[in-house]
Coordinates of C-alpha atoms in Angstrom, one line a residue:
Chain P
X1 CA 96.2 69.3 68.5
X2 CA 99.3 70.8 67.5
X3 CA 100.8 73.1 65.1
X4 CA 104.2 75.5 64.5
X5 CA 102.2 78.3 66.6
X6 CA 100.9 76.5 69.6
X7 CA 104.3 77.1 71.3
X8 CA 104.1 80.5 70.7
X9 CA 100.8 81.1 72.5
X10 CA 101.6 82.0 75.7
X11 CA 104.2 84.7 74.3
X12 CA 101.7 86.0 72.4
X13 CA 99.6 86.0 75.5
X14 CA 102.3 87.8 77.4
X15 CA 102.7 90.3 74.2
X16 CA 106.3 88.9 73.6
X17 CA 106.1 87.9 70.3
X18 CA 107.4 90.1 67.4
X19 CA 105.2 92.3 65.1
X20 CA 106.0 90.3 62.4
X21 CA 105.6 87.2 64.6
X22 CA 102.5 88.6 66.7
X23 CA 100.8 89.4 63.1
X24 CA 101.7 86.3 61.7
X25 CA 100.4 84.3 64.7
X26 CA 97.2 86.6 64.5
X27 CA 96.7 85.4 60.8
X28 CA 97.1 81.6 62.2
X29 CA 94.3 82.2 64.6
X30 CA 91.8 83.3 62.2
X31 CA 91.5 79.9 60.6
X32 CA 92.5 77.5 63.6
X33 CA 89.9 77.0 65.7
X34 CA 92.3 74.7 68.1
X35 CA 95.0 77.3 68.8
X36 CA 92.2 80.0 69.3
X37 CA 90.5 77.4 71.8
X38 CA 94.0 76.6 73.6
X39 CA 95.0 80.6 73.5
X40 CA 91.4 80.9 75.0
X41 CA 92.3 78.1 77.9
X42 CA 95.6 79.9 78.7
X43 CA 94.1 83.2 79.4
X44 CA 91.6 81.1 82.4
X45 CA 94.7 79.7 83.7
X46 CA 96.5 82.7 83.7
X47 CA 93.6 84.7 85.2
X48 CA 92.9 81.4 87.5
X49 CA 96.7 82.0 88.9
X50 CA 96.2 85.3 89.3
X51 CA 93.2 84.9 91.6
X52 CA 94.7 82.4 93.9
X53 CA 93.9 82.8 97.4
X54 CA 96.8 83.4 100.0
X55 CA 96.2 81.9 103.1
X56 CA 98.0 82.5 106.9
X57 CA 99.8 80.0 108.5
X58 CA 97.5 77.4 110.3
X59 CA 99.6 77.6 113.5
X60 CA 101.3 79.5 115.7
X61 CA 103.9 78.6 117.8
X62 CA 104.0 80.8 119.8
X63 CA 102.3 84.8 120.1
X64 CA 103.7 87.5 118.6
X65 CA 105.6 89.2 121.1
X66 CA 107.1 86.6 122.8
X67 CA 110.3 85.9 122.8
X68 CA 111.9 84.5 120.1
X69 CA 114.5 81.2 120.2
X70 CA 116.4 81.2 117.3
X71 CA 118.1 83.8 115.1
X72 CA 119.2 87.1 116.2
X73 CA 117.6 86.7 119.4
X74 CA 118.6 89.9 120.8
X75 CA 117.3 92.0 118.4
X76 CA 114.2 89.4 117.4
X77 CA 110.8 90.8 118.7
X78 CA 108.6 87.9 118.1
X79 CA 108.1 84.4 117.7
X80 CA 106.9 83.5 114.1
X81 CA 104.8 82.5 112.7
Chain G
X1 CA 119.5 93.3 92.7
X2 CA 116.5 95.2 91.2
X3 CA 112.9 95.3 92.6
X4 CA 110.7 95.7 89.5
X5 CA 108.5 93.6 87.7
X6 CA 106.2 91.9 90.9
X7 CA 107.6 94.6 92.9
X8 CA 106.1 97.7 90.6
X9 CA 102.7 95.8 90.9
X10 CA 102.5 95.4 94.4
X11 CA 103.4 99.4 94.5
X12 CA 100.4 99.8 92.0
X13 CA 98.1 97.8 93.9
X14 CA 98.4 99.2 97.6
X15 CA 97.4 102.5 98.4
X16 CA 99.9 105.1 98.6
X17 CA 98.8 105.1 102.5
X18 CA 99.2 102.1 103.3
X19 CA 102.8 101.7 101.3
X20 CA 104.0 104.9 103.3
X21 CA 103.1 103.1 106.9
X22 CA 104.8 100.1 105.9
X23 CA 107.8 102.6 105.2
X24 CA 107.4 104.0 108.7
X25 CA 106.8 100.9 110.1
X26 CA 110.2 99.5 108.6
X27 CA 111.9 102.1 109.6
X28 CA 110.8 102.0 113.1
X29 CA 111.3 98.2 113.3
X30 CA 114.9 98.9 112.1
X31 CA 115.5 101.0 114.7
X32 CA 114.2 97.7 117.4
X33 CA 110.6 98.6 117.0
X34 CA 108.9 94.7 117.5
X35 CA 105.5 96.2 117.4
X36 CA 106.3 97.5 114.0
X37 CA 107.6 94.4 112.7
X38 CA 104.3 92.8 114.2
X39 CA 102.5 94.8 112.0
X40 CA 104.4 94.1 108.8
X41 CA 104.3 90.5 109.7
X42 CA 100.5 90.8 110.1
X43 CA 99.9 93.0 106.7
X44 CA 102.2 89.8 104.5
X45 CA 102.0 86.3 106.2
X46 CA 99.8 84.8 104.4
X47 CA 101.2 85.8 101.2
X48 CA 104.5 84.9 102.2
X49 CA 103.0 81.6 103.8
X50 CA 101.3 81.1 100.7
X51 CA 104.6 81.3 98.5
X52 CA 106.1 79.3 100.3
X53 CA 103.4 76.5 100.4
X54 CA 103.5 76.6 97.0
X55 CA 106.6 76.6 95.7
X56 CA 107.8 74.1 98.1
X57 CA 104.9 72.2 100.3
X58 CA 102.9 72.7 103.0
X59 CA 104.8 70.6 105.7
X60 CA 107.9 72.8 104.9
X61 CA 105.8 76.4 104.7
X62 CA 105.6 77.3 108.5
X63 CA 109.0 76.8 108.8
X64 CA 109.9 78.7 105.9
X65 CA 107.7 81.5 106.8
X66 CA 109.2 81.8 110.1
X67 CA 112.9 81.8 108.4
X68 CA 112.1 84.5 105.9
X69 CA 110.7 86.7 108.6
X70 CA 113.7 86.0 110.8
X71 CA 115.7 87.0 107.5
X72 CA 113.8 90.3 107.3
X73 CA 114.4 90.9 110.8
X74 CA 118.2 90.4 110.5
X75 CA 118.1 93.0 106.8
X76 CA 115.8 95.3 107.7
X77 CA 118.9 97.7 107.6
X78 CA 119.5 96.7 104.1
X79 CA 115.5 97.7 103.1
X80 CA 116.2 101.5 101.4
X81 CA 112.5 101.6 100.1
X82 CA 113.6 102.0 96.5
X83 CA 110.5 99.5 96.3
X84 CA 107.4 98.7 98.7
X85 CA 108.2 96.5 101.9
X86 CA 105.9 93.5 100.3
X87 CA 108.5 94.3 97.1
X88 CA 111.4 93.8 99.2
X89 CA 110.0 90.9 101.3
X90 CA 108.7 88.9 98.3
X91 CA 112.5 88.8 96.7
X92 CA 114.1 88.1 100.3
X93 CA 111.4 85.1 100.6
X94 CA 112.0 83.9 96.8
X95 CA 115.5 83.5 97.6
X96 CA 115.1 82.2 101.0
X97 CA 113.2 80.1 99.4
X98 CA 114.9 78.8 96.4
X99 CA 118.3 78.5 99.0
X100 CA 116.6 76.0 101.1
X101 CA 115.1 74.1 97.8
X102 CA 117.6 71.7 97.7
X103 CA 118.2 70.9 101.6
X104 CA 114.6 70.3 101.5
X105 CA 115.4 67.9 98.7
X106 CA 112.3 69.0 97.0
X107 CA 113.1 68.3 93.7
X108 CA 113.1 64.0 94.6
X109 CA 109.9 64.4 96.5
X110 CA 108.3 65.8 93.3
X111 CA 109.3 63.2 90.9
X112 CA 106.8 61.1 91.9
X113 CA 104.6 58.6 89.4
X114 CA 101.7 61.6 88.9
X115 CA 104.1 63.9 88.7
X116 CA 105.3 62.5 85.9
X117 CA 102.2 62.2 84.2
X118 CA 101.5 65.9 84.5
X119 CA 104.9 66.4 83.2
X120 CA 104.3 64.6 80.6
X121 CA 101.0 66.2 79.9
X122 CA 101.8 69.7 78.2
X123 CA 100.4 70.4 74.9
X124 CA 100.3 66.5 72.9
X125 CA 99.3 64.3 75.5
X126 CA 95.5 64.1 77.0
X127 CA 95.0 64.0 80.3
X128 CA 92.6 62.6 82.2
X129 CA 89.6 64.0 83.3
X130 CA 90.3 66.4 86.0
X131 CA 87.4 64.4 88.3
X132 CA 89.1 61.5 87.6
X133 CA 92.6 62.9 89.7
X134 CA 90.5 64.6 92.0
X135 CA 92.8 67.3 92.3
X136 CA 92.1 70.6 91.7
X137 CA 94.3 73.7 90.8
X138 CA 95.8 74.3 93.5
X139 CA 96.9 70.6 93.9
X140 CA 97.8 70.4 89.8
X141 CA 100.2 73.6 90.5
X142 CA 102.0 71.5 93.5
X143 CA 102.8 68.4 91.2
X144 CA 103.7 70.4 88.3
X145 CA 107.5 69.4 87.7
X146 CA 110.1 71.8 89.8
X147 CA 111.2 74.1 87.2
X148 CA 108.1 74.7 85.3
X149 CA 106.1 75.5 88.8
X150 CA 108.7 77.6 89.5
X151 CA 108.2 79.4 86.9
X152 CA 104.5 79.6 86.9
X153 CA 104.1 80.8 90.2
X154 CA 107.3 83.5 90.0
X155 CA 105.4 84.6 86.4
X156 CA 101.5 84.1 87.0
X157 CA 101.2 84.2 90.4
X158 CA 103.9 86.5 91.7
X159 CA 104.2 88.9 88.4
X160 CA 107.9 88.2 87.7
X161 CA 109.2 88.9 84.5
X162 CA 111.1 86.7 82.7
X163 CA 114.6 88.1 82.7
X164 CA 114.2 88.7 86.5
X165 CA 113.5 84.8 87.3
X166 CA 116.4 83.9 85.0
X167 CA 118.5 85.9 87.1
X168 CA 116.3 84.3 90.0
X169 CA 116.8 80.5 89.0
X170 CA 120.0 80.4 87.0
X171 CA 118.1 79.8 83.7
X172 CA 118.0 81.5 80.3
X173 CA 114.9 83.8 79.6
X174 CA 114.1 81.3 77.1
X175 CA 113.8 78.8 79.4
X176 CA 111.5 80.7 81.6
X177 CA 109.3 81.4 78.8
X178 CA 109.2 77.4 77.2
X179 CA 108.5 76.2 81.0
X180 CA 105.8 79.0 81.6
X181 CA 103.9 77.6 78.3
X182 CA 105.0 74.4 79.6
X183 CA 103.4 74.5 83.0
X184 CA 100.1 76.5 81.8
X185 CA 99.6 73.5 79.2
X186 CA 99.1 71.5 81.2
X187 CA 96.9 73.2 84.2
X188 CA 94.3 74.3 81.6
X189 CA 93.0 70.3 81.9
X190 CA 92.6 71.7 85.9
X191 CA 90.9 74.5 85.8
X192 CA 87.8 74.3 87.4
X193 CA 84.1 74.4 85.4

C-alpha cells in the first residue's frame, strides 16, 4: 500500500504539515482506509516509543564514593557507573 | 547551544521540587560536593544508561554512561540552569554520544544482513511476521539503520525537535523528518499485540 500521502503521515502526525497540505491530507484519509490504518499504526509506535522503559546499568564497578581512576581525578567524587 | 525541545519537557514533567534540588544539588557538586553529584547520578542513570544502550549497544552503554557522567563532572561549571539538570545532561550525553559513534565503529556493526532487511522494510516491502524474527521493539529499534534510529530515538524517545537534531547530526530538517517516517515504517510491523 502506497499513495502520494503516505509519506506525509508522520508530519501530519507531528502537526507539520501545512493547512492546505494538513486539509488536503485530511480529505485523502476520509476515503483511504490504508493511510488511515498506517496513520493509525504510527500513532502505537510513536506512543510505544514514548513508553519505553529506562533501565540502570547492570553493574557497577565500583561504589559510588570511591575513588575514581580516570578523568579529572582530583576533583571526581565517585566511580561510575 | 539551546536547551529546548526535550529539555522544556523534562522541565514540564518533574516537579518544580524536585527540578529546584537538582539546581542545588548542581550547584553544590560544582563547588566539590560528591554527595551531590551522587545524587544527580542516582535521580538520571538509567535514563542516560538507557540512551546510550540504545543509540549505540549494550556492550558499549556502561562505558558510555560512565564517560558522560565523568563529562558532567568536568562542566558542571558550564551548567547555568537556563534548563533542568536532566535538560543539560541529556544534550552533554547525545553529544558524548554521537562523538564516540564512530570510534565505536558503530555504523559497520549495524550493517548487518537483518539490518538490511529492516532497512529495507519501510513503507513498500512486507515484513515478516514479527514472531517469525523473534525480536521485539526494543530489539527492532537497535537494528534499525544508524541514521534513521538516530532519529527515532532523538524525536520519539527523547522529544527532540527536528531542527535541533539537524543541528545535532549534521543533517537537513528534512532529513530528520524522511528518516523519522522512515524508521516508524518500519517498527509498526514490531509492535507488540
Amino acid at each position: 500500500m502506497t499513495d502520494q500521502w503516505t509519506d506525509r503521515l508522520s508530519e501530519y502526525l507531528d502537526g507539520e504539515l501545512l493547512t492546505g497540505e494538513r486539509t488536503a491530507l485530511e480529505q485523502h484519509l476520509l476515503g483511504c482506509a490504508d493511510c488511515r490504518a498506517t496513520l493509525a499504526e504510527l500513532r502505537r509506535v510513536v506512543a510505544r516509543a514514548q513508553a519505553l522503559d529506562d533501565t540502570p546499568p547492570a553493574a557497577r564497578r565500583a561504589s559510588p564514593g570511591s575513588p575514581r581512576t580516570r578523568g579529572d581525578a582530583a576533583r571526581a567524587p565517585c566511580a561510575l557507573p | 547551544m539551546g536547551l529546548t525541545g526535550a529539555g522544556e519537557t523534562t522541565l514540564q514533567r518533574i516537579p518544580t521540587s524536585v527540578a529546584e534540588a537538582e539546581m542545588a544539588d548542581a550547584a553544590l557538586a560544582a563547588s566539590g560536593d560528591g554527595r551531590a553529584f551522587e545524587r544527580l547520578y542516582h535521580a538520571h542513570a538509567a535514563r542516560i544508561h538507557s540512551l546510550a544502550r540504545r543509540m549505540v549497544d549494550a556492550d558499549h552503554a556502561d562505558d558510555l554512561t560512565q564517560e558522560i557522567f565523568v563529562r558532567a563532572w568536568e562542566k558542571l561549571g558550564t551548567f547555568r540552569g537556563e534548563a533542568a539538570f536532566g535538560t543539560w545532561l541529556h544534550r552533554l550525553a547525545v553529544n558524548v554520544i554521537l562523538g564516540r559513534r564512530q570510534s565505536i565503529g558503530t555504523e559497520r556493526e549495524r550493517f548487518s544482513a537483518d539490518d538490511a532487511a529492516i532497512d529495507a522494510a519501510p513503507d513498500r516491502v512486507s515484513l515478516p511476521d514479527t514472531s517469525a524474527w523473534g525480536i521485539d521493539f526494543e530489539d527492532a529499534i537497535g537494528r534499525l539503520p544508524e541514521r534513521a534510529r538516530q532519529v527515532f530515538l532523538l524525536h520519539d524517545v527523547s522529544g527532540y525537535r527536528h531542527e535541533e537534531i539537524a543541528g545535532l547530526l549534521g543533517i537537513v530538517s528534512g532529513t530528520s523528518k524522511s528518516q523519522l517516517h522512515h524508521a516508524r515504517m518500519a517498527l509498526r510491523k514490531y509492535l507488540e499485540a
